Every structure is written in structure tokens, then in C-alpha cells.
XYZ file of C-alpha atoms in Angstrom:
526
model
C 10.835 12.180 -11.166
C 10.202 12.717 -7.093
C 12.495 11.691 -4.183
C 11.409 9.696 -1.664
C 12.724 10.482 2.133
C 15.507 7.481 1.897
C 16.491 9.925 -1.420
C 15.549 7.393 -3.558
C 14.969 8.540 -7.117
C 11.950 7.355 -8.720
C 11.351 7.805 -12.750
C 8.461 8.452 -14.632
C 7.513 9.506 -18.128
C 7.975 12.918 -17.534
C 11.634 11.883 -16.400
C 12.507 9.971 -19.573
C 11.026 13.326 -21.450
C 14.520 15.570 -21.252
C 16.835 12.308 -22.478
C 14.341 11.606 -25.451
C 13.753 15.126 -26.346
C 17.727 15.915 -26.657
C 17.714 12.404 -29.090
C 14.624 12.673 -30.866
C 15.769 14.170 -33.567
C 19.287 13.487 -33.338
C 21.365 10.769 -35.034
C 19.890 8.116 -33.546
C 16.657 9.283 -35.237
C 18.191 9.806 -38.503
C 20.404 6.210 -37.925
C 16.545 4.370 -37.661
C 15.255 6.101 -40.787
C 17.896 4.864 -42.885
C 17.664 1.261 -41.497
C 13.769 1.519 -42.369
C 14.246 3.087 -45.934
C 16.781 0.070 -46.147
C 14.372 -2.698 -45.199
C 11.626 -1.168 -47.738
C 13.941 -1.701 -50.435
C 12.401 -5.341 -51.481
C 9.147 -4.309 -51.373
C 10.589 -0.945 -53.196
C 12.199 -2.790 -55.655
C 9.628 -5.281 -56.890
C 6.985 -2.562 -57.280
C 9.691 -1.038 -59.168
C 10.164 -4.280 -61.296
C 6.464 -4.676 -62.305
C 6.382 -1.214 -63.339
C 9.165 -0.948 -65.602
C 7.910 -4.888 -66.985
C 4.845 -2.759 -67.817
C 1.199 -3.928 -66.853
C 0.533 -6.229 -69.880
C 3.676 -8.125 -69.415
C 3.028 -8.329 -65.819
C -0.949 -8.937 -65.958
C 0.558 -11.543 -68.503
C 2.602 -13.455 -66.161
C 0.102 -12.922 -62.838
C -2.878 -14.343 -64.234
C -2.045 -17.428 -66.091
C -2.736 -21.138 -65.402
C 0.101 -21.602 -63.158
C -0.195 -19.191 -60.863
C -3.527 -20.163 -59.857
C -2.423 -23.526 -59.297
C 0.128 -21.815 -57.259
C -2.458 -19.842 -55.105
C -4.619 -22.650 -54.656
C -1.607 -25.226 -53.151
C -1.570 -22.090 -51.092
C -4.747 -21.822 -49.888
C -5.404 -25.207 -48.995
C -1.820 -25.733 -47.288
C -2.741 -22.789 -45.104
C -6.416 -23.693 -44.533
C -5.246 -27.270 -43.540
C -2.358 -26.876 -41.416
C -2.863 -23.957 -39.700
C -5.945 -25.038 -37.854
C -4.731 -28.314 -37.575
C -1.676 -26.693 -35.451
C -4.196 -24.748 -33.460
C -6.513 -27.587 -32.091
C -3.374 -29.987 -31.439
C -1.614 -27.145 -29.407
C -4.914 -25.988 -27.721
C -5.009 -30.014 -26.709
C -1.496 -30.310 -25.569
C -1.518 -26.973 -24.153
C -4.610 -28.052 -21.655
C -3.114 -31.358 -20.969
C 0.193 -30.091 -20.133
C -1.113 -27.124 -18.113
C -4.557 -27.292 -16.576
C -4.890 -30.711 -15.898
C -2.926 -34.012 -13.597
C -1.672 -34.999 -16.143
C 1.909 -37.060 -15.425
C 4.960 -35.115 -16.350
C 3.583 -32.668 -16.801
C 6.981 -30.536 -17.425
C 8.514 -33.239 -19.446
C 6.009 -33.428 -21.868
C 5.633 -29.639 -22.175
C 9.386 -29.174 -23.323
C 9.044 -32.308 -25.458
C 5.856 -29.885 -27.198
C 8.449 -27.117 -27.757
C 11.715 -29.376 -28.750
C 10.193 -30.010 -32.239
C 11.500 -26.431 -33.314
C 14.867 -27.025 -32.666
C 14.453 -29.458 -36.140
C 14.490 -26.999 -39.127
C 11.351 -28.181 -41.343
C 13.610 -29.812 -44.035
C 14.689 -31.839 -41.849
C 11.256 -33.144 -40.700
C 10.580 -33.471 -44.198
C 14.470 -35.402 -45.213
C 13.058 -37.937 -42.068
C 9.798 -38.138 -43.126
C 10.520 -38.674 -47.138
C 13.610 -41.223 -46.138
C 10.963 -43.670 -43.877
C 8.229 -43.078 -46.441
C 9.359 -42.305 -50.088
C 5.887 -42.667 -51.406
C 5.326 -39.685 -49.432
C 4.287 -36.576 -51.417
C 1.765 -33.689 -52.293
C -0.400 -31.900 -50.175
C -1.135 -34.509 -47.314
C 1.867 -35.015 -47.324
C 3.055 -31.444 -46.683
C 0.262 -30.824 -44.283
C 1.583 -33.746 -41.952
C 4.957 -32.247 -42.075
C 4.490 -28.715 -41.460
C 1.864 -29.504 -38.890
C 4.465 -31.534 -36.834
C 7.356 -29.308 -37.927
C 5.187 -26.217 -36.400
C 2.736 -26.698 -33.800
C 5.268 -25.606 -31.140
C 4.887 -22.155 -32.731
C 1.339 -22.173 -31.543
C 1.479 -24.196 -28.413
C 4.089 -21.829 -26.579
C 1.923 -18.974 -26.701
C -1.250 -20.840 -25.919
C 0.039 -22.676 -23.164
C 1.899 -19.527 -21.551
C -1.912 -17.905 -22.246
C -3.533 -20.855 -20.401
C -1.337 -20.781 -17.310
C -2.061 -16.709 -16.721
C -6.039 -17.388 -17.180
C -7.812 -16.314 -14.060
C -10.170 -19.407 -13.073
C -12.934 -16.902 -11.614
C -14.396 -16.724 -15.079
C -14.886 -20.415 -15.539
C -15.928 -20.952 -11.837
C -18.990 -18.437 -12.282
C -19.957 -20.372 -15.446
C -20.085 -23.488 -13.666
C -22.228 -21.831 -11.013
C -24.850 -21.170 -13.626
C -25.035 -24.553 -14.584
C -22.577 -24.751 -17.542
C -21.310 -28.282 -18.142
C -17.128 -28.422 -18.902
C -17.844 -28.336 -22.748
C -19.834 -25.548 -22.443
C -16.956 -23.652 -19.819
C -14.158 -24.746 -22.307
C -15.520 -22.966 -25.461
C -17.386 -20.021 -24.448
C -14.975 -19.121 -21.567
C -11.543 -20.339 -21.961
C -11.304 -20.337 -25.724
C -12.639 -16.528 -26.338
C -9.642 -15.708 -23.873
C -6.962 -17.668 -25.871
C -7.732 -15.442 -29.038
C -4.720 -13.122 -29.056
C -2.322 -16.377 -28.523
C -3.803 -18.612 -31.277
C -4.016 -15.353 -33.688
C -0.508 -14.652 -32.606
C 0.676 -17.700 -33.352
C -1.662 -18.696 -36.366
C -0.118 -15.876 -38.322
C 3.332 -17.001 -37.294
C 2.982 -20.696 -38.161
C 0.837 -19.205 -41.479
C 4.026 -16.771 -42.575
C 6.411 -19.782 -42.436
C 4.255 -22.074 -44.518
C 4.384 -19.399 -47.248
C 8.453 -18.702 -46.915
C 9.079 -22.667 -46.207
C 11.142 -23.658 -49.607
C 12.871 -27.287 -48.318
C 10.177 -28.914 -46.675
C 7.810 -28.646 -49.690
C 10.666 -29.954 -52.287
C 11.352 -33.032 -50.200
C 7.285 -33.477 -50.221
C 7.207 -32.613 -53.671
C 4.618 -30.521 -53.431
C 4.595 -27.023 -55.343
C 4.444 -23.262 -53.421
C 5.035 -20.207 -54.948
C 8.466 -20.210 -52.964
C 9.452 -23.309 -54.389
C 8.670 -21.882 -58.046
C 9.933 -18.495 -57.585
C 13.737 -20.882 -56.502
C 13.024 -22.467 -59.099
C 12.790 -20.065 -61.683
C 15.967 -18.511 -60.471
C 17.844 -21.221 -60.519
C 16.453 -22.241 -63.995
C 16.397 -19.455 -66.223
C 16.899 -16.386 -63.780
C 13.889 -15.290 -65.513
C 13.727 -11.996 -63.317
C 10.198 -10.878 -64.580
C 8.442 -13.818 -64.116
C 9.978 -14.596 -60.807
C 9.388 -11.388 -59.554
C 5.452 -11.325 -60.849
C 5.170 -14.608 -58.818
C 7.330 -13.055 -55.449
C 5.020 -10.062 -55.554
C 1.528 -12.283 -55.686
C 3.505 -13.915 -52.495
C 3.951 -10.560 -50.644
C -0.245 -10.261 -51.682
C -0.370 -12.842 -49.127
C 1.309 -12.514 -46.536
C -0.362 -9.355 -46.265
C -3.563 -10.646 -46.497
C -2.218 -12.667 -43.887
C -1.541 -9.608 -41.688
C -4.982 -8.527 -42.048
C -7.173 -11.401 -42.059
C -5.128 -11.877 -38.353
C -6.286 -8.267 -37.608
C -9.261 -8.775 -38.273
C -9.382 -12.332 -36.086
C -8.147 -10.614 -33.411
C -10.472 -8.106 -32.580
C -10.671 -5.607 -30.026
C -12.271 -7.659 -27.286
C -10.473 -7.720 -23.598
C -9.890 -10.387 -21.700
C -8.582 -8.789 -18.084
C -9.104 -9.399 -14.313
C -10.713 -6.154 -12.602
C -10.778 -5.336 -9.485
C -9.026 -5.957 -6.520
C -6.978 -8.792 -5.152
C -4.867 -11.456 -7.317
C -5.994 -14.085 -9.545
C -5.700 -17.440 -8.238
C -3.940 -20.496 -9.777
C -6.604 -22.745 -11.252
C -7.200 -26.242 -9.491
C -5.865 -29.055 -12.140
C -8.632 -31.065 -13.818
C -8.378 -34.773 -13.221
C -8.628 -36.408 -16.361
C -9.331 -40.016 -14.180
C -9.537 -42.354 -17.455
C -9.224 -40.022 -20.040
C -5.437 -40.594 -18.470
C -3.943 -42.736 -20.456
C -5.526 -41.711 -23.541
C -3.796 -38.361 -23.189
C -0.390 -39.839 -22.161
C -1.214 -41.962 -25.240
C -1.903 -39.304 -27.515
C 0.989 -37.275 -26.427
C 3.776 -40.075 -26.551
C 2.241 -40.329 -30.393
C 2.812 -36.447 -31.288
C 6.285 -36.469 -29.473
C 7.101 -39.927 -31.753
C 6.655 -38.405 -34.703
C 7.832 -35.169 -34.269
C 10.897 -35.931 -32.398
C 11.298 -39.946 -32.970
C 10.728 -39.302 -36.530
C 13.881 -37.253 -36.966
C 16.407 -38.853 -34.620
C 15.763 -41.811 -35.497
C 16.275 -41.065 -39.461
C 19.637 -39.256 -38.383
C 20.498 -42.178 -36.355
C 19.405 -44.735 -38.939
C 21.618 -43.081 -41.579
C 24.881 -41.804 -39.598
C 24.682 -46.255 -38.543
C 24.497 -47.120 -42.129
C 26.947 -44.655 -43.601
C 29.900 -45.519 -41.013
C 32.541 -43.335 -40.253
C 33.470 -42.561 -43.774
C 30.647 -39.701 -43.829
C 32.147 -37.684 -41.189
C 33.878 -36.134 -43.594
C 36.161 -33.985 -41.291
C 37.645 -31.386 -43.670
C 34.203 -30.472 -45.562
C 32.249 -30.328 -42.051
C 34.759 -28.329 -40.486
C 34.904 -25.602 -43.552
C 30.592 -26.011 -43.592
C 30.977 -25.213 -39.776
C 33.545 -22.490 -39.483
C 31.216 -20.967 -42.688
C 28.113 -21.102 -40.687
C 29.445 -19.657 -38.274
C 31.186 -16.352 -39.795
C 27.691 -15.711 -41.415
C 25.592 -16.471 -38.072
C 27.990 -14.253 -36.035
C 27.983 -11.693 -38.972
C 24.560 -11.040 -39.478
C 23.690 -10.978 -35.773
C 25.676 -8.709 -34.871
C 24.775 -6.441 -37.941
C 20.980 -7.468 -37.220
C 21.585 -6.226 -33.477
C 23.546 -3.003 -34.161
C 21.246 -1.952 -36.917
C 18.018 -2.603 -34.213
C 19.165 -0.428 -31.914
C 18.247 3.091 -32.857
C 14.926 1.962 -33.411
C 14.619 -0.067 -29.865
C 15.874 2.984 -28.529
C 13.046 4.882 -30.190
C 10.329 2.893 -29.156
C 11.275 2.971 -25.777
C 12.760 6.567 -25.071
C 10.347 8.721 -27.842
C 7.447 6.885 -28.483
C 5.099 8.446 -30.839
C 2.853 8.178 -34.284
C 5.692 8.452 -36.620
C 7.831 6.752 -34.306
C 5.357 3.225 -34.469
C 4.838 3.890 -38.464
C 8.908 3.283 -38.742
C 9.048 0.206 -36.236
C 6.013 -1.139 -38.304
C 7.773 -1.392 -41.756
C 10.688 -2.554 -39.548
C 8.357 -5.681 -38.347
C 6.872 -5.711 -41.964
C 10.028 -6.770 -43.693
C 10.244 -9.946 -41.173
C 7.210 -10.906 -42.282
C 8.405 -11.095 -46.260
C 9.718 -15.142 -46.867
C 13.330 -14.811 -47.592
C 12.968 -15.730 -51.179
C 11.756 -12.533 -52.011
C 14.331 -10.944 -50.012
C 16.953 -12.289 -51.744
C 15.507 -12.247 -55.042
C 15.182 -8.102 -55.016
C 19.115 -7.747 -53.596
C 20.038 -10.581 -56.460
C 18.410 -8.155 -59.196
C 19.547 -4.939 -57.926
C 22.608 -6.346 -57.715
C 23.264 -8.192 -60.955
C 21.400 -4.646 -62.754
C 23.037 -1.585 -60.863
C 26.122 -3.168 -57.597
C 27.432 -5.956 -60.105
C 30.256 -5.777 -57.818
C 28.284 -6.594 -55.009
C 26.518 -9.955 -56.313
C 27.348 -13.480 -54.168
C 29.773 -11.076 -51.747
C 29.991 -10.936 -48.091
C 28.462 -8.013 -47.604
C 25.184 -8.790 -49.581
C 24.214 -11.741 -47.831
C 24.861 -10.234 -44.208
C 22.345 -6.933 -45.601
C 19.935 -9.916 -46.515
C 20.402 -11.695 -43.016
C 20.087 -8.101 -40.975
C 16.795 -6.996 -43.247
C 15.148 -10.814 -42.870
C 15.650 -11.068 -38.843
C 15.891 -7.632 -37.858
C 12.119 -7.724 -35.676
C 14.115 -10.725 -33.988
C 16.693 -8.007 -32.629
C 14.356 -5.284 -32.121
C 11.927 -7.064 -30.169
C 15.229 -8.375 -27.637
C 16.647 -5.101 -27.348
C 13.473 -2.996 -26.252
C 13.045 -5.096 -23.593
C 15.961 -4.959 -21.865
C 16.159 -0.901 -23.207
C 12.976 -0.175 -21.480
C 14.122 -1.605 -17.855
C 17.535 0.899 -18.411
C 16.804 3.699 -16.902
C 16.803 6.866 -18.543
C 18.294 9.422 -16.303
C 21.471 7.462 -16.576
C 21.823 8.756 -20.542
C 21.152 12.472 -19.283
C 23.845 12.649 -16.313
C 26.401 11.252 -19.239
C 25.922 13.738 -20.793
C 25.126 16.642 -18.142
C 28.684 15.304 -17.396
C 30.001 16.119 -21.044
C 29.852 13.292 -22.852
C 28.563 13.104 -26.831
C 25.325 11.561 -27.289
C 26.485 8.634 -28.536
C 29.329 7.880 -26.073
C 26.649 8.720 -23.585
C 23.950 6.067 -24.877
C 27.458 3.466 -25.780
C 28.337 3.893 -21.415
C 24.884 3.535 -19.908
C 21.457 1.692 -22.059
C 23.568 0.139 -24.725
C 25.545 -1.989 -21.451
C 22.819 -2.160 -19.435
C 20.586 -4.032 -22.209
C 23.554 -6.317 -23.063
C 21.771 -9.392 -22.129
C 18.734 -8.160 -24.318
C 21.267 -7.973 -27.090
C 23.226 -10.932 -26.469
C 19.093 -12.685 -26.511
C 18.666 -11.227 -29.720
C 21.686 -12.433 -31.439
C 21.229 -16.116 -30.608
C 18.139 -15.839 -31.779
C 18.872 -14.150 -35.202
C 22.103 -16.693 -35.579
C 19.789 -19.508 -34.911
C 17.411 -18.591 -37.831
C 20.638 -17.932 -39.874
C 21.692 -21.612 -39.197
C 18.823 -22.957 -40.143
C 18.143 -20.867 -43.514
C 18.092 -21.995 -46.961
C 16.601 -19.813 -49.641
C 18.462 -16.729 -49.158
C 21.820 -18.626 -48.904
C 21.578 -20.463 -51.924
C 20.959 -17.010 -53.764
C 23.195 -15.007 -52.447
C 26.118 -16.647 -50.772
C 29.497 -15.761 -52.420
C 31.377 -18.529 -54.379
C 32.716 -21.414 -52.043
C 30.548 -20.830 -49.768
C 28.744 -23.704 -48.001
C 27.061 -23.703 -44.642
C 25.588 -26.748 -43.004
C 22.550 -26.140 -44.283
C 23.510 -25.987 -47.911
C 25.882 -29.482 -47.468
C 23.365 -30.856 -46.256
C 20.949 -29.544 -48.858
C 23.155 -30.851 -51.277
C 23.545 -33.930 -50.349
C 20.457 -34.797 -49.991
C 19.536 -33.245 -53.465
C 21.801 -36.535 -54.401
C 19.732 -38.716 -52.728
C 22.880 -39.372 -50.326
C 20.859 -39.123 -47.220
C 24.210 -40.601 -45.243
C 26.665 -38.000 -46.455
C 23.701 -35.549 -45.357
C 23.009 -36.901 -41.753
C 26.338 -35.237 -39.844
C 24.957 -31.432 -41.076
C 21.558 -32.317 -39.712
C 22.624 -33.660 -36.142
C 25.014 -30.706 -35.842
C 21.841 -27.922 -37.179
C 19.353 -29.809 -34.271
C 22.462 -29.912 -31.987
C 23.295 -26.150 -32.152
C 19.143 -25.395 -32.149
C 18.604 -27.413 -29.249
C 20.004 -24.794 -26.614
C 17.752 -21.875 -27.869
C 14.593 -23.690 -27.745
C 15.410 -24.595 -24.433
C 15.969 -21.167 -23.573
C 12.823 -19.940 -25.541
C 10.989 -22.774 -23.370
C 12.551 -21.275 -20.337
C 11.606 -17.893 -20.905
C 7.704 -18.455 -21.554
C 7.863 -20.104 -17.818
C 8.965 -16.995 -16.826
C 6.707 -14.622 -18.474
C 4.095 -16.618 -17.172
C 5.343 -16.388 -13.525
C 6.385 -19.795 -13.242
């Protein structure tokens, strides 16, 4: 820290050194190794599983007929629709941002408003226009159009920060716009479309309604329905583990894309805002092409919802069972966000006051849990429940643990933000002044990164709203959120009945995305 003549205070690392040293290895320490032991426990307990199954048994159930067909519905779903999300959103995301194109803004919040629809809903509109429509075409068309915006906002908030110097100097040397496009501004848009490739990639392999509407089989869809068939706990958990084989293969084969390579502006000066390209008659094309994507992402699903609420009448607002789905939702989405958020905090703090090797080796298998489909989640607290905590099976409490473990990166990533602009002297003169540690951290960082925290818990109680898998294995008895009415009814092919759950799900998702929309503006200096 040094003082500047107006005795202005001005902190540094070495500042933030005395607060974190007093914590390291405090409680708060201690508080973020049991949250991480705690979200190792599915990954824990499945290893556990195949072991005690013993390796014939399990080599048994792995390699068999089915399971291959699994793996390659897999394979192709993700080799499909993930590149087919990248090149629309690299599209849209020049249209909407480097070029003249007309409403501009509009049509870059209609490119995000798509994720406000959970994907079993895209698929409920999709199957209800089209019943024919099924298998793997059929999924790829939904989950591309279900989640593209994953990919766009990050390429698009990528495109707007790109420095045009690059792209002018290529010109110079005689490089036609093809040519500038693919070996200037692509290369730079790596991080964003890796980013958001594994993103849209993890989803497809935990996405359990959208597939079942389509018909089309995934090893979450199996491992569901094994539970729900014959709880055959072996089998199930032979096919969750060859699902956790891939996601991490996921992790690393988006490693790998992403390199090491740097894309950065040296020198001095600022970067200037690029100069739009006119797109003269490739103008209405684009508007063309764009009205197209919006219509059947967004079209698509209102206008199912608003074809079915018409034809079922008043009689399917049924008052009493929406208002008991609704107040339902709604003690579980408060619930586990707030358990998500208080449980993220000791390790936000940690990353942000005493960074360090072991420090990032416990917020990794913090972020490596949120990368796990909730199926498998649930399926290791359904076991260890039903085997060991009978007690706890279908209660309260196991269902928030599953919500906190499933979306706690959500909170952690909210709360280090708005941790790291808190500044740290504030902690030390709390407790210079006698405060405990914890009343001292309570008074000063934990108020000043309320907003961060208050971020955080919309966006964990949004992904509670929309989730299916989990619920359906581990809510207690009685229990039925929106998402499970609606699921429900639609399993009875009473797509009216199941219409009011979906407009209220988009209806309470639409004011997130909007803020998530908002925010990438921001972050992008706009």
C-alpha cells in the first residue's frame, strides 16, 4: 500500500498479503475444503460403485452392444450440432456486430432470447407442429436452435473487442475479405468458440427432455431410464460413468483446441472501433436469414404455447395445481441458491484474497462438478442414499445438496467478481478493531459483493427452474415444480394442460437472459 499527498490509500498485492495470510489457513480455508470433498462425492461414489460391482461385472455392462450404440448417438450429436452452432453464431455474430446491418440491437437480443426457452420446450414445440419428427436430425435441429445463443454471446462480445489494425494490415498486403476473415479474425475468435463449444457440447450430453420428445436415445436418457425402470444401480451407474468419460474428454479435447496462442494489442495508444462493413445486397439476404433463425427459434415456441393455451380454453389454467407447482418451484429455486451462494463463498474468497497452487487445484474440482450432467449427480446421492442415509432419500435436504453441488461454478464465478473489487484492507481494520474473522469478513467483502451474490443466485435459481433430471430423482413425495407438471403432462400427450408451466418457465427466464444480454454489452465496453 502507499499514500498519495491527498492521503489517498492505494492497495496492492502486497496490501491484500496481511488479510489473506491471517485467513489462509483459517476456517474459511477449512469451510472450502469440505465444500470440495463434498462436490467429489459423485465422482467418489461411482468409482466406488464399479469397484465393489467388480471389473467383470462392470467390463460386462461397459462394453456391450448398447452402449456403443449409446456412444455413437453421442458422437454424432456432438459432431453435428456443435459446429453447426459455431458457424451460425460466427454468422449472426458478424452480421449483428461488424457490419450495417438494420437493427442491429434488435436482432442481437433476439440471438440471445432463445435461452430463456429450456430445450424441452423447443423440443414439446417442435414435436407438437411436426410429430413425424424424430432421431438424430431431428435432435440436431433442436439443440442447434435451442443452443446457439450459448456460442453467439461470447463470439459476438469477442468480435466487438477485436482491434481492426490486424485486418487493416492484411488488406494492405493485398488480402481479399475471405482471405482477412479466416486467417485474421477467426484465429482471434478461438478462446470464444472453444469457450462456448464446450459449453453448448456439456449440455448436449446432460440434455434428458429434449432428446425424449425427439425420440432419440443418449446415455442420459438411458441412464433415466434405467432408474426409473428397474433402478438397476449397476448398470446405470456403468453407463453414468462412460458419460463422465466424456465430458472429460470434452474438457480436454477443448484444451487442447484452445491452445496457447495470444491474440493482444501491443503497444501504445487504444484500439479503435472497426468501421461497419456494408453488406450493399447481401442486405436483405442477411435480414432474410436472420428473421428465419429468430422464426424458428423463438416463433417456433410461442406460437406452440399460444396455439395450445387457444385450444385448451380456460379450463387448463388450473389455478390450484399451478399455484402449488409455483410456490414449489420456488422454495427449491430460493433454497438451493442461497445454499449454492453461501457454500461458494469461502472458495471466492480464496481465489481472490490467497491465490495459490493448491488454492486453483480446489476451485478446479469445484468447476469440475458443474461440468457432470445432473443425471449422474443425482443418481450417486439416490444410491448413497437408498444404501447408507435411507432417511435422507426424496427429502428436502437431498435435493437442495444436489442443486448447490450441480450450480455451484454458477455462484463462484458471481461472487469473485464482485469479491475481488472489495477491498481488502477493509477485512484487516475489522479486525485490528476486534472483531472475529468471520464477523469481520460478514461486515465488510461479504456486503460489499452483495450484488455479485444476489447475480449469482438468479442465475443458479434460473437453472433450478428449468431442471428436470435431478428433480424427478430426487424430489421428496408431492413434490411438483413447473417443470415436472409440465413434464407430466406432456408425457400424456396433453400438450394443453402442459402449455401454462411452459409460458410461466420462458416468462420467469426471460428477465435473466436479458440481464445476461446486458452484461456482455458491458464487458465489451458498450
Amino acid at each position: 500500500m502507499r499514500t498519495l499527498t491527498d492521503g489517498t490509500l492505494i492497495a496492492g498485492p502486497a496490501a491484500a498479503r496481511p488479510a489473506a495470510a491471517s485467513l489462509r489457513f483459517s476456517w474459511i480455508g477449512f469451510a472450502a475444503l469440505l465444500v470440495t470433498l463434498l462436490t467429489l462425492v459423485p465422482l467418489a461414489f461411482i468409482l466406488w460403485v464399479t469397484v465393489q460391482t467388480g471389473w467383470q461385472t462392470a467390463i460386462s455392462l461397459i462394453f456391450r452392444p448398447r452402449v456403443g450404440e449409446l456412444l455413437v448417438n453421442t458422437l454424432l450429436l456432438e459432431l453435428l450440432a456443435v459446429p453447426a452452432c459455431a458457424v451460425l453464431s460466427v454468422a449472426l455474430g458478424w452480421l449483428t456486430e461488424r457490419s450495417d446491418l438494420a437493427g442491429a440491437r434488435l436482432w442481437s437480443w433476439l440471438c440471445v432470447a432463445p435461452l430463456a426457452v429450456p430445450a424441452f420446450i423447443h423440443s414439446y414445440a417442435w414435436v407438437t407442429i411436426v410429430p413425424g419428427l424424430n432421431g438424430l436430425g431431428a435432435g440436431v435441429l433442436v439443440s442447434v436452435l435451442a443452443y446457439f445463443p450459448f456460442l453467439y454471446l461470447p463470439v459476438s462480445a469477442a468480435l466487438r473487442r477485436l482491434d481492426p489494425a490486424l485486418e487493416d494490415a492484411a488488406a494492405a498486403l493485398g488480402h481479399g475479405p475471405w482471405s482477412v476473415f479466416f486467417r485474421v479474425v477467426l484465429p482471434q475468435l478461438r478462446l470464444a468458440l472453444c469457450g462456448g463449444a464446450l459449453l453448448v457440447g456439456l449440455h448436449l450430453l446432460a440434455e434428458y427432455g429434449l432428446f425424449v420428445f425427439v425420440r432419440f436415445d443418449t446415455f442420459t436418457t438411458a441412464i433415466v431410464d434405467q432408474f426409473q425402470s428397474t433402478f438397476n444401480g449397476p448398470a446405470a451407474n456403468m453407463l453414468a460413468g462412460v458419460l463422465i468419460t466424456c465430458c472429460f474428454a470434452l474438457l480436454a479435447l477443448e484444451m487442447l483446441a484452445r491452445g496457447d496462442e495470444r491474440y493482444a494489442r501491443v503497444g501504445s495508444g487504444a484500439a479503435r472501433h472497426p468501421a461497419k462493413a456494408k453488406l450493399g445486397r447481401a442486405a436483405l439476404p442477411s435480414l432474410l436469414m436472420l428473421a428465419v433463425v429468430t422464426a424458428l427459434s423463438l416463433g417456433v415456441p410461442f406460437y406452440t404455447i399460444a396455439r395450445w393455451l387457444w385450444a385448451g380454453g380456460l379450463q387448463v389454467w388450473r389455478m390450484d395445481e399451478i399455484g402449488a407447482a409455483l410456490g414449489h418451484t420456488t422454495v427449491l429455486a430460493l433454497g438451493g441458491a442461497l445454499l449454492a451462494t453461501l457454500a461458494a463463498i469461502p472458495m471466492a474468497w480464496l481465489s481472490i484474497r490467497a491465490p495459490g497452487r493448491l488454492q486453483r487445484m480446489l476451485e478446479g474440482c469445484n468447476y469440475m462438478v458443474g461440468s457432470l450432467p445432473g443425471v449422474v449427480v443425482a443418481l450417486a446421492l439416490v444410491t448413497l442414499t437408498v444404501r447408507y442415509l435411507l432417511p435422507l432419500y426424496q427429502t428436502l435436504a437431498t435435493i437442495l445438496v444436489a442443486y448447490m453441488l450441480m450450480f455451484l461454478p454458477r455462484a463462484i464465478i458471481s461472487l469473485r467478481a464482485s469479491i475481488a473489487q472489495a477491498p481488502p484492507e477493509l477485512e484487516q481494520a475489522a479486525m485490528n478493531l476486534g472483531r472475529r474473522p468471520f464477523n469481520a469478513l460478514w461486515s465488510t467483502t461479504i456486503r460489499l459483493s452483495a450484488p455479485g451474490a444476489a447475480a449469482g443466485m438468479a442465475l443458479v435459481a434460473l437453472g433450478i427452474l428449468n431442471e428436470l433430471t435431478a428433480t424427478q430423482m430426487l424430489a421428496p413425495s408431492g413434490t411438483r415444480t413447473l417443470a415436472l407438471a409440465f413434464w407430466a403432462y406432456s408425457g400424456e400427450i396433453d400438450y394443453a394442460a402442459a402449455a401454462p408451466y411452459a409460458l410461466i418457465m420462458v416468462a420467469a427466464s426471460l428477465p435473466l437472459t436479458w440481464l445476461l444480454y446486458v452484461q456482455s454489452k458491458k464487458m465489451a465496453g458498450q
